[in-house]
Amino acid sequence: MARFIGTWELEDSYSQKRDRKIAFPLGEKVVGRINYDLAGNMAAQLMASDRKIFSSRNPQEVSDEEYRVAFQGYTSYFGTFTIDAAAGTVTHHVLGASASSWPGHDQLRYFELTQKNLILKTPPMRGQDGEKSVHTLIWKKII
């Protein structure tokens, strides 16, 4: 599926629960990129744009609390991908990730390609509050 190939910039991201309430896990202003290449590799990075800056330019000098807050505001992973066009899914086969439980596991996403956007949605996922949400990421192709 040639239209997937390239670099995409995040335009919008949100989560929606069964009751239709909208939430913004990384905040309302998130920056991100996702890349897909012809060899079947992919990488994704998402960051809260208001993420607090470390107290030191040397990451070895910051507190555990600063690390915790920084981790909560950043998500990244890379690996390979396969597309099932008939099912409308792309599967990210995760090799490495900021979430240490993701490598070796697949991340399924439902996709929709519009004239200008790639829309990825997760299956319902249980959050810290115990409720399930669908996460939606809207990407705009830049390369």
XYZ file of C-alpha atoms in Angstrom:
143
model
C 0.000 0.000 0.000
C 2.124 2.795 -1.384
C 0.130 5.630 0.205
C 1.377 4.583 3.661
C 5.029 5.098 2.734
C 6.528 8.350 3.960
C 6.682 10.640 6.970
C 3.500 11.768 8.652
C 3.083 14.618 11.151
C 0.523 14.424 13.939
C -2.414 16.808 13.491
C -4.646 15.602 16.317
C -4.840 12.894 18.965
C -7.495 12.006 21.488
C -9.108 9.122 23.351
C -12.788 8.346 23.517
C -14.547 6.184 26.095
C -17.797 4.277 25.624
C -19.729 7.203 27.087
C -18.283 9.319 24.237
C -16.242 11.492 26.606
C -13.092 12.806 24.958
C -9.761 12.826 26.799
C -6.258 13.925 25.857
C -3.760 11.523 27.496
C -0.703 13.528 26.383
C -2.495 16.886 26.551
C -4.402 18.835 23.932
C -1.255 19.855 22.062
C 0.773 16.841 21.041
C 3.565 16.749 18.488
C 4.561 13.592 16.701
C 5.838 11.821 13.642
C 5.282 8.375 12.218
C 7.381 6.933 9.399
C 6.766 3.977 7.111
C 9.369 2.879 4.543
C 9.371 0.584 1.512
C 11.382 -2.080 3.360
C 8.547 -2.511 5.885
C 10.091 -0.535 8.748
C 8.191 1.934 10.899
C 8.818 4.310 13.788
C 6.481 6.516 15.800
C 7.124 9.277 18.317
C 4.576 11.338 20.245
C 5.315 14.056 22.773
C 3.271 16.411 24.910
C 4.236 19.851 23.615
C 4.114 21.295 27.133
C 6.437 18.655 28.570
C 8.468 20.071 31.464
C 12.126 20.743 30.704
C 14.700 18.953 32.877
C 16.441 21.040 35.547
C 19.800 20.141 33.981
C 21.020 19.667 30.427
C 22.722 16.509 31.692
C 20.026 13.797 32.083
C 22.237 12.025 34.652
C 21.744 14.952 37.038
C 17.929 15.026 37.175
C 15.667 13.537 39.828
C 13.629 10.355 39.564
C 10.502 12.524 39.632
C 11.704 14.490 36.593
C 12.270 11.207 34.742
C 8.794 9.977 35.694
C 7.107 13.140 34.432
C 9.171 13.124 31.222
C 8.298 9.471 30.568
C 4.584 10.187 30.977
C 4.792 12.894 28.317
C 6.571 10.853 25.640
C 5.754 7.692 23.722
C 7.918 6.119 21.048
C 8.369 2.781 19.363
C 9.850 1.230 16.235
C 9.758 -2.030 14.343
C 8.233 -3.410 11.186
C 4.692 -3.280 9.859
C 2.217 -5.280 7.813
C -0.994 -4.049 6.243
C -4.218 -6.013 5.838
C -6.085 -3.777 3.396
C -9.192 -5.988 3.405
C -9.487 -5.718 7.200
C -8.441 -2.050 7.222
C -5.636 -2.716 9.691
C -1.944 -2.048 10.009
C 0.015 -4.096 12.523
C 3.137 -2.608 14.062
C 5.516 -5.430 15.066
C 7.358 -3.683 17.897
C 11.120 -4.216 18.260
C 11.824 -1.376 20.699
C 9.715 1.117 22.647
C 9.652 3.614 25.484
C 7.105 1.280 27.122
C 9.247 -1.694 28.158
C 6.303 -4.115 27.830
C 5.803 -3.449 24.091
C 8.889 -5.009 22.398
C 8.070 -8.430 20.997
C 4.360 -7.640 20.873
C 2.188 -6.368 18.046
C 0.240 -3.117 18.107
C -2.873 -3.355 15.920
C -4.291 -0.159 14.435
C -7.397 0.341 12.314
C -6.661 2.761 9.506
C -8.464 5.095 7.171
C -6.723 6.977 4.378
C -8.462 10.181 3.314
C -7.413 12.709 0.684
C -4.894 14.286 3.085
C -4.811 12.200 6.251
C -3.945 8.833 7.697
C -6.260 8.108 10.617
C -5.145 5.376 13.017
C -7.365 4.003 15.786
C -6.528 1.491 18.480
C -8.803 -1.327 19.496
C -10.442 -0.493 22.855
C -7.631 -0.363 25.434
C -7.946 -0.401 29.218
C -6.500 2.709 30.854
C -5.209 3.430 34.346
C -8.778 4.129 35.457
C -9.823 0.608 34.394
C -12.081 1.877 31.608
C -11.585 1.111 27.930
C -10.905 3.861 25.398
C -10.243 4.032 21.676
C -7.247 6.224 20.866
C -7.397 8.151 17.587
C -4.362 9.663 15.870
C -4.785 11.867 12.801
C -1.658 12.227 10.673
C -0.852 14.533 7.736
C 1.741 13.416 5.182
C 4.759 15.716 4.980
C 7.163 13.591 2.894
